[in-house]
Amino acid sequence: MPISKQMPILIVDDYKTMLRIVRGLLSQIGFNNVDEATDGTMAHGMIQQKQYGLIISDWNMEPMSGYELLKKVRTDEKTKTLPFIMVTAESKTENVIAAKQAGVSNYIVKPFNAETLKGKIEAVFGPM
Amino acid sequence: MSNKADVVETELRKLAEFIVAARRELLSINPEKGENHEKNLTLASMELNEVVRHTEEATNKIMDETDAIQKLCNASSDKETAKKISTHAAEILVSCSFQDITGQRVKKVMRTLEEIEVRVGKLVKIFGGDLPEGMCIEAIAGRTQRPDEHLMEGPQLKDKAKSQAEVDKLFNES
């Protein structure tokens, strides 16, 4: 899958500090076309309105979690192949397997750095 | 037997009254929020929400200052030193993710304490007693159960948490 540094990316997290950190890390890697959502419901609405190239989402959010968002994205014909990276502190085996079965593109454990994020984006899209 | 039951009932009643008294004390510390704002929250929620709010404020302040340092680095004529400082500033920024992890841990504790508070209230009622005025036991009962509730435990303890390498291995093999 080709990668463009201009592609719109949606980051989803209920902690504003995390949104700021992920935005900063993406900027370090060279991605600056970034939108933010604070839970799955808000993100789902934004995905309906705009064509994103990548979703980077936290898991543990209310009212809609990142896992529920992932399942909604994968069941919608328009977004079923949209790259989706889960970024979460939930590192139990059951979580990783459930996310993989739901169709997640990759899985990052918090806390993480720019190198890890870059590596996972490259794992999904190929080398930058 | 009934004597033992009386003792249990008395102790439960004391616990419930302690919770209500602590709640009142907390409201008097934050009078600007008012009782109406807090009436549907358990004591644990009220106290720990404040912890999360304060750490978020402090973290945002650290991040603002780090951004300011990076802007100064970009404008500096000493590019070599500026680059070194900027690298350290970027590390500080990443370290601020502690706020998210801490917040999730606090929420985990909050839910446990909420459960205790609500169960104490329910036991008082079972023994036929009246709940002390101001005690809230509806907070958890009214909470919507999520389909992935069993997968949202929050951050694991250090000795149980998987590293990124372990998660990668699991992800690739599953």
CSV table of C-alpha atoms in Angstrom, one decimal:
chain,number,residue,atom,x,y,z
A,1,MET,CA,0.0,0.0,0.0
A,2,PRO,CA,1.6,3.3,-1.0
A,3,ILE,CA,2.2,5.9,1.6
A,4,SER,CA,1.8,9.7,1.3
A,5,LYS,CA,3.0,12.1,4.0
A,6,GLN,CA,0.0,14.3,3.0
A,7,MET,CA,-2.6,11.6,3.8
A,8,PRO,CA,-5.2,12.7,6.3
A,9,ILE,CA,-4.8,10.8,9.6
A,10,LEU,CA,-7.4,10.6,12.4
A,11,ILE,CA,-6.1,10.2,15.9
A,12,VAL,CA,-8.6,9.1,18.6
A,13,ASP,CA,-8.0,9.3,22.4
A,14,ASP,CA,-10.0,10.6,25.4
A,15,TYR,CA,-6.8,12.1,26.9
A,16,LYS,CA,-6.0,15.5,25.3
A,17,THR,CA,-2.3,15.0,26.4
A,18,MET,CA,-2.2,11.8,24.4
A,19,LEU,CA,-3.7,13.5,21.3
A,20,ARG,CA,-1.0,16.1,21.6
A,21,ILE,CA,1.8,13.5,22.0
A,22,VAL,CA,0.6,11.4,19.0
A,23,ARG,CA,0.2,14.6,16.9
A,24,GLY,CA,3.8,15.6,17.9
A,25,LEU,CA,5.2,12.2,17.1
A,26,LEU,CA,3.5,12.1,13.7
A,27,SER,CA,4.9,15.6,13.0
A,28,GLN,CA,8.4,14.3,13.8
A,29,ILE,CA,7.8,11.4,11.3
A,30,GLY,CA,6.6,14.0,8.7
A,31,PHE,CA,2.8,13.7,8.9
A,32,ASN,CA,1.0,17.0,9.5
A,33,ASN,CA,-2.4,16.4,8.1
A,34,VAL,CA,-3.9,15.2,11.4
A,35,ASP,CA,-7.4,15.5,12.8
A,36,GLU,CA,-8.5,14.5,16.4
A,37,ALA,CA,-11.4,12.8,18.0
A,38,THR,CA,-12.0,12.2,21.7
A,39,ASP,CA,-13.9,8.9,21.5
A,40,GLY,CA,-15.2,6.3,19.1
A,41,THR,CA,-18.6,8.0,18.5
A,42,MET,CA,-17.0,11.3,17.5
A,43,ALA,CA,-14.4,9.5,15.3
A,44,HIS,CA,-17.1,7.4,13.6
A,45,GLY,CA,-18.9,10.6,12.6
A,46,MET,CA,-15.7,12.1,11.2
A,47,ILE,CA,-14.9,9.0,9.2
A,48,GLN,CA,-18.3,9.2,7.6
A,49,GLN,CA,-17.6,12.8,6.6
A,50,LYS,CA,-14.0,12.6,5.4
A,51,GLN,CA,-11.8,10.0,3.6
A,52,TYR,CA,-8.9,9.3,6.0
A,53,GLY,CA,-5.8,7.3,5.0
A,54,LEU,CA,-5.1,6.0,8.6
A,55,ILE,CA,-6.9,5.8,11.9
A,56,ILE,CA,-4.8,5.7,15.1
A,57,SER,CA,-7.0,4.9,18.1
A,58,ASP,CA,-6.9,4.3,21.8
A,59,TRP,CA,-9.0,1.4,23.1
A,60,ASN,CA,-10.3,2.4,26.5
A,61,MET,CA,-12.7,5.3,25.8
A,62,GLU,CA,-16.4,6.2,26.5
A,63,PRO,CA,-19.1,6.1,25.3
A,64,MET,CA,-17.6,4.2,22.3
A,65,SER,CA,-14.3,2.3,22.7
A,66,GLY,CA,-11.6,2.0,20.1
A,67,TYR,CA,-12.5,-1.7,19.7
A,68,GLU,CA,-16.2,-0.9,18.9
A,69,LEU,CA,-15.0,1.8,16.5
A,70,LEU,CA,-12.7,-0.8,14.8
A,71,LYS,CA,-15.6,-3.2,14.4
A,72,LYS,CA,-17.9,-0.4,12.9
A,73,VAL,CA,-15.1,0.6,10.5
A,74,ARG,CA,-14.6,-3.0,9.4
A,75,THR,CA,-18.3,-3.7,8.8
A,76,ASP,CA,-18.8,-0.6,6.7
A,77,GLU,CA,-18.2,-1.3,3.0
A,78,LYS,CA,-16.7,2.1,2.4
A,79,THR,CA,-14.1,1.8,5.2
A,80,LYS,CA,-13.5,-1.9,5.6
A,81,THR,CA,-9.9,-1.7,4.3
A,82,LEU,CA,-9.0,1.6,6.1
A,83,PRO,CA,-5.7,1.1,7.9
A,84,PHE,CA,-6.4,1.1,11.7
A,85,ILE,CA,-3.7,1.1,14.3
A,86,MET,CA,-4.7,0.5,17.9
A,87,VAL,CA,-2.6,2.4,20.5
A,88,THR,CA,-3.4,1.2,24.0
A,89,ALA,CA,-2.2,0.4,27.5
A,90,GLU,CA,-4.3,-2.8,27.3
A,91,SER,CA,-1.6,-5.4,26.7
A,92,LYS,CA,-3.3,-8.7,27.7
A,93,THR,CA,-3.2,-11.6,25.2
A,94,GLU,CA,-7.0,-11.5,24.9
A,95,ASN,CA,-6.9,-7.9,23.8
A,96,VAL,CA,-4.3,-8.4,21.1
A,97,ILE,CA,-6.1,-11.5,19.8
A,98,ALA,CA,-9.6,-9.8,19.9
A,99,ALA,CA,-8.2,-6.7,18.0
A,100,LYS,CA,-6.5,-8.9,15.4
A,101,GLN,CA,-9.7,-10.9,14.9
A,102,ALA,CA,-11.6,-7.7,14.5
A,103,GLY,CA,-9.3,-6.7,11.7
A,104,VAL,CA,-6.8,-4.2,13.3
A,105,SER,CA,-3.8,-3.4,11.1
A,106,ASN,CA,-1.3,-3.2,13.9
A,107,TYR,CA,-1.1,-2.8,17.7
A,108,ILE,CA,1.0,-0.4,19.8
A,109,VAL,CA,1.4,-0.6,23.5
A,110,LYS,CA,1.6,2.6,25.5
A,111,PRO,CA,3.9,4.2,26.4
A,112,PHE,CA,5.7,4.3,23.0
A,113,ASN,CA,8.0,6.6,21.0
A,114,ALA,CA,8.3,8.0,17.4
A,115,GLU,CA,10.4,5.1,16.3
A,116,THR,CA,7.8,2.5,17.3
A,117,LEU,CA,5.0,4.5,15.7
A,118,LYS,CA,7.1,4.9,12.5
A,119,GLY,CA,7.8,1.2,12.5
A,120,LYS,CA,4.1,0.3,12.8
A,121,ILE,CA,3.1,2.7,10.1
A,122,GLU,CA,5.7,1.2,7.8
A,123,ALA,CA,4.5,-2.3,8.7
A,124,VAL,CA,1.1,-1.3,7.4
A,125,PHE,CA,2.1,0.8,4.4
A,126,GLY,CA,5.6,-0.3,3.6
A,127,PRO,CA,8.9,1.7,3.9
A,128,MET,CA,8.6,5.6,3.9
B,1,MET,CA,-26.8,-14.9,66.2
B,2,SER,CA,-29.0,-11.7,66.1
B,3,ASN,CA,-26.4,-10.1,68.2
B,4,LYS,CA,-23.8,-10.7,65.5
B,5,ALA,CA,-26.2,-9.4,62.9
B,6,ASP,CA,-26.7,-6.2,65.0
B,7,VAL,CA,-23.0,-5.7,65.1
B,8,VAL,CA,-22.6,-6.1,61.4
B,9,GLU,CA,-25.5,-3.7,60.8
B,10,THR,CA,-24.0,-1.1,63.1
B,11,GLU,CA,-20.6,-1.4,61.5
B,12,LEU,CA,-22.1,-1.1,58.0
B,13,ARG,CA,-24.1,1.9,59.1
B,14,LYS,CA,-20.9,3.5,60.5
B,15,LEU,CA,-19.1,2.9,57.2
B,16,ALA,CA,-22.0,4.4,55.2
B,17,GLU,CA,-22.0,7.5,57.5
B,18,PHE,CA,-18.2,7.8,57.1
B,19,ILE,CA,-18.6,7.8,53.3
B,20,VAL,CA,-21.3,10.5,53.5
B,21,ALA,CA,-19.2,12.6,55.9
B,22,ALA,CA,-16.1,12.4,53.7
B,23,ARG,CA,-18.2,13.4,50.7
B,24,ARG,CA,-19.5,16.5,52.6
B,25,GLU,CA,-15.9,17.4,53.5
B,26,LEU,CA,-14.8,17.1,49.9
B,27,LEU,CA,-17.7,19.3,48.7
B,28,SER,CA,-16.7,21.9,51.2
B,29,ILE,CA,-13.2,21.9,49.7
B,30,ASN,CA,-14.6,22.5,46.2
B,31,PRO,CA,-17.7,24.7,46.9
B,32,GLU,CA,-17.6,26.2,43.5
B,33,LYS,CA,-18.8,22.9,42.0
B,34,GLY,CA,-21.9,22.8,44.2
B,35,GLU,CA,-23.8,19.8,45.5
B,36,ASN,CA,-26.0,19.4,42.4
B,37,HIS,CA,-22.9,18.8,40.2
B,38,GLU,CA,-21.6,16.1,42.4
B,39,LYS,CA,-24.8,14.5,43.7
B,40,ASN,CA,-24.7,11.6,41.2
B,41,LEU,CA,-21.0,10.8,41.8
B,42,THR,CA,-19.7,8.4,44.4
B,43,LEU,CA,-17.1,9.7,46.9
B,44,ALA,CA,-14.4,7.8,45.0
B,45,SER,CA,-15.3,9.5,41.8
B,46,MET,CA,-15.3,12.9,43.3
B,47,GLU,CA,-11.9,12.6,44.9
B,48,LEU,CA,-10.1,10.8,42.1
B,49,ASN,CA,-11.5,12.9,39.3
B,50,GLU,CA,-9.7,15.8,41.0
B,51,VAL,CA,-6.4,13.8,40.9
B,52,VAL,CA,-6.9,13.2,37.1
B,53,ARG,CA,-7.7,16.9,36.5
B,54,HIS,CA,-4.7,18.2,38.4
B,55,THR,CA,-2.3,15.8,36.7
B,56,GLU,CA,-3.8,16.8,33.3
B,57,GLU,CA,-3.3,20.5,34.0
B,58,ALA,CA,0.3,19.9,35.2
B,59,THR,CA,1.1,17.8,32.1
B,60,ASN,CA,-0.3,20.4,29.7
B,61,LYS,CA,1.8,23.0,31.4
B,62,ILE,CA,4.9,20.8,31.0
B,63,MET,CA,4.0,20.3,27.3
B,64,ASP,CA,3.5,24.0,26.7
B,65,GLU,CA,6.9,24.7,28.1
B,66,THR,CA,8.5,22.0,26.1
B,67,ASP,CA,6.9,23.4,22.9
B,68,ALA,CA,8.3,26.8,23.8
B,69,ILE,CA,11.8,25.3,24.2
B,70,GLN,CA,11.5,23.6,20.8
B,71,LYS,CA,10.5,26.9,19.2
B,72,LEU,CA,13.5,28.6,20.7
B,73,CYS,CA,15.7,25.7,19.4
B,74,ASN,CA,14.3,26.3,15.9
B,75,ALA,CA,15.1,30.0,16.1
B,76,SER,CA,18.6,29.4,17.5
B,77,SER,CA,21.8,30.1,15.5
B,78,ASP,CA,23.7,27.4,17.4
B,79,LYS,CA,22.2,24.6,15.4
B,80,GLU,CA,24.3,21.8,17.0
B,81,THR,CA,23.3,22.7,20.6
B,82,ALA,CA,19.7,23.4,19.5
B,83,LYS,CA,19.4,20.0,18.0
B,84,LYS,CA,20.6,18.3,21.2
B,85,ILE,CA,18.2,20.4,23.3
B,86,SER,CA,15.4,19.7,20.9
B,87,THR,CA,16.0,15.9,21.2
B,88,HIS,CA,15.8,16.1,25.0
B,89,ALA,CA,12.6,18.3,24.7
B,90,ALA,CA,11.0,15.6,22.4
B,91,GLU,CA,11.8,13.0,25.1
B,92,ILE,CA,10.1,15.1,27.7
B,93,LEU,CA,7.0,15.3,25.5
B,94,VAL,CA,6.9,11.5,25.1
B,95,SER,CA,7.3,11.0,28.8
B,96,CYS,CA,4.2,13.1,29.4
B,97,SER,CA,2.2,10.0,28.3
B,98,PHE,CA,2.5,9.0,32.0
B,99,GLN,CA,-0.6,11.2,32.5
B,100,ASP,CA,-2.7,8.9,30.3
B,101,ILE,CA,-1.4,5.7,32.0
B,102,THR,CA,-1.8,7.3,35.5
B,103,GLY,CA,-5.3,8.5,34.6
B,104,GLN,CA,-6.3,5.0,33.5
B,105,ARG,CA,-4.9,3.4,36.7
B,106,VAL,CA,-6.8,6.0,38.8
B,107,LYS,CA,-10.0,5.1,37.0
B,108,LYS,CA,-9.4,1.5,37.7
B,109,VAL,CA,-9.1,2.2,41.4
B,110,MET,CA,-12.1,4.5,41.2
B,111,ARG,CA,-14.3,1.7,39.9
B,112,THR,CA,-13.2,-0.6,42.7
B,113,LEU,CA,-14.0,2.0,45.3
B,114,GLU,CA,-17.3,2.8,43.7
B,115,GLU,CA,-18.2,-0.9,43.9
B,116,ILE,CA,-17.4,-0.9,47.6
B,117,GLU,CA,-19.4,2.2,48.3
B,118,VAL,CA,-22.4,1.0,46.4
B,119,ARG,CA,-22.3,-2.5,48.0
B,120,VAL,CA,-22.0,-0.9,51.5
B,121,GLY,CA,-25.1,1.1,50.7
B,122,LYS,CA,-27.0,-2.0,49.5
B,123,LEU,CA,-26.0,-4.0,52.6
B,124,VAL,CA,-27.3,-1.2,54.8
B,125,LYS,CA,-30.6,-1.4,52.9
B,126,ILE,CA,-30.8,-5.2,53.2
B,127,PHE,CA,-30.4,-4.9,57.0
B,128,GLY,CA,-33.5,-2.6,56.9
B,129,GLY,CA,-31.6,0.5,57.7
B,130,ASP,CA,-32.0,3.9,56.0
B,131,LEU,CA,-29.2,5.2,53.9
B,132,PRO,CA,-27.5,8.2,55.4
B,133,GLU,CA,-28.7,11.4,53.6
B,134,GLY,CA,-26.4,12.1,50.7
B,135,MET,CA,-25.3,8.5,50.0
B,136,CYS,CA,-25.4,7.6,46.3
B,137,ILE,CA,-25.8,4.0,45.3
B,138,GLU,CA,-27.3,4.6,41.8
B,139,ALA,CA,-24.0,5.6,40.2
B,140,ILE,CA,-22.9,2.1,39.3
B,141,ALA,CA,-26.4,0.6,38.9
B,142,GLY,CA,-27.1,3.1,36.2
B,143,ARG,CA,-23.9,2.6,34.3
B,144,THR,CA,-24.2,1.0,30.9
B,145,GLN,CA,-22.3,-2.2,30.5
B,146,ARG,CA,-20.1,-2.2,27.4
B,147,PRO,CA,-19.8,-5.1,25.0
B,148,ASP,CA,-16.0,-5.1,25.5
B,149,GLU,CA,-16.1,-4.4,29.2
B,150,HIS,CA,-14.1,-7.6,29.9
B,151,LEU,CA,-11.3,-6.3,27.7
B,152,MET,CA,-10.9,-2.9,29.4
B,153,GLU,CA,-8.9,-3.5,32.5
B,154,GLY,CA,-6.5,-0.6,31.9
B,155,PRO,CA,-2.8,-0.8,32.2
B,156,GLN,CA,-1.3,-4.0,33.5
B,157,LEU,CA,1.0,-4.2,36.5
B,158,LYS,CA,4.7,-3.9,35.5
B,159,ASP,CA,5.5,-7.6,36.0
B,160,LYS,CA,2.4,-8.7,34.0
B,161,ALA,CA,2.4,-6.1,31.2
B,162,LYS,CA,3.6,-7.3,27.8
B,163,SER,CA,6.4,-5.4,26.1
B,164,GLN,CA,6.0,-4.2,22.5
B,165,ALA,CA,8.2,-7.1,21.3
B,166,GLU,CA,5.9,-9.6,23.1
B,167,VAL,CA,2.8,-8.0,21.6
B,168,ASP,CA,4.4,-8.0,18.1
B,169,LYS,CA,5.1,-11.7,18.4
B,170,LEU,CA,1.6,-12.5,19.6
B,171,PHE,CA,0.1,-10.3,16.9
B,172,ASN,CA,2.1,-11.9,14.1
B,173,GLU,CA,1.4,-15.5,15.4
B,174,SER,CA,-2.3,-15.1,16.2
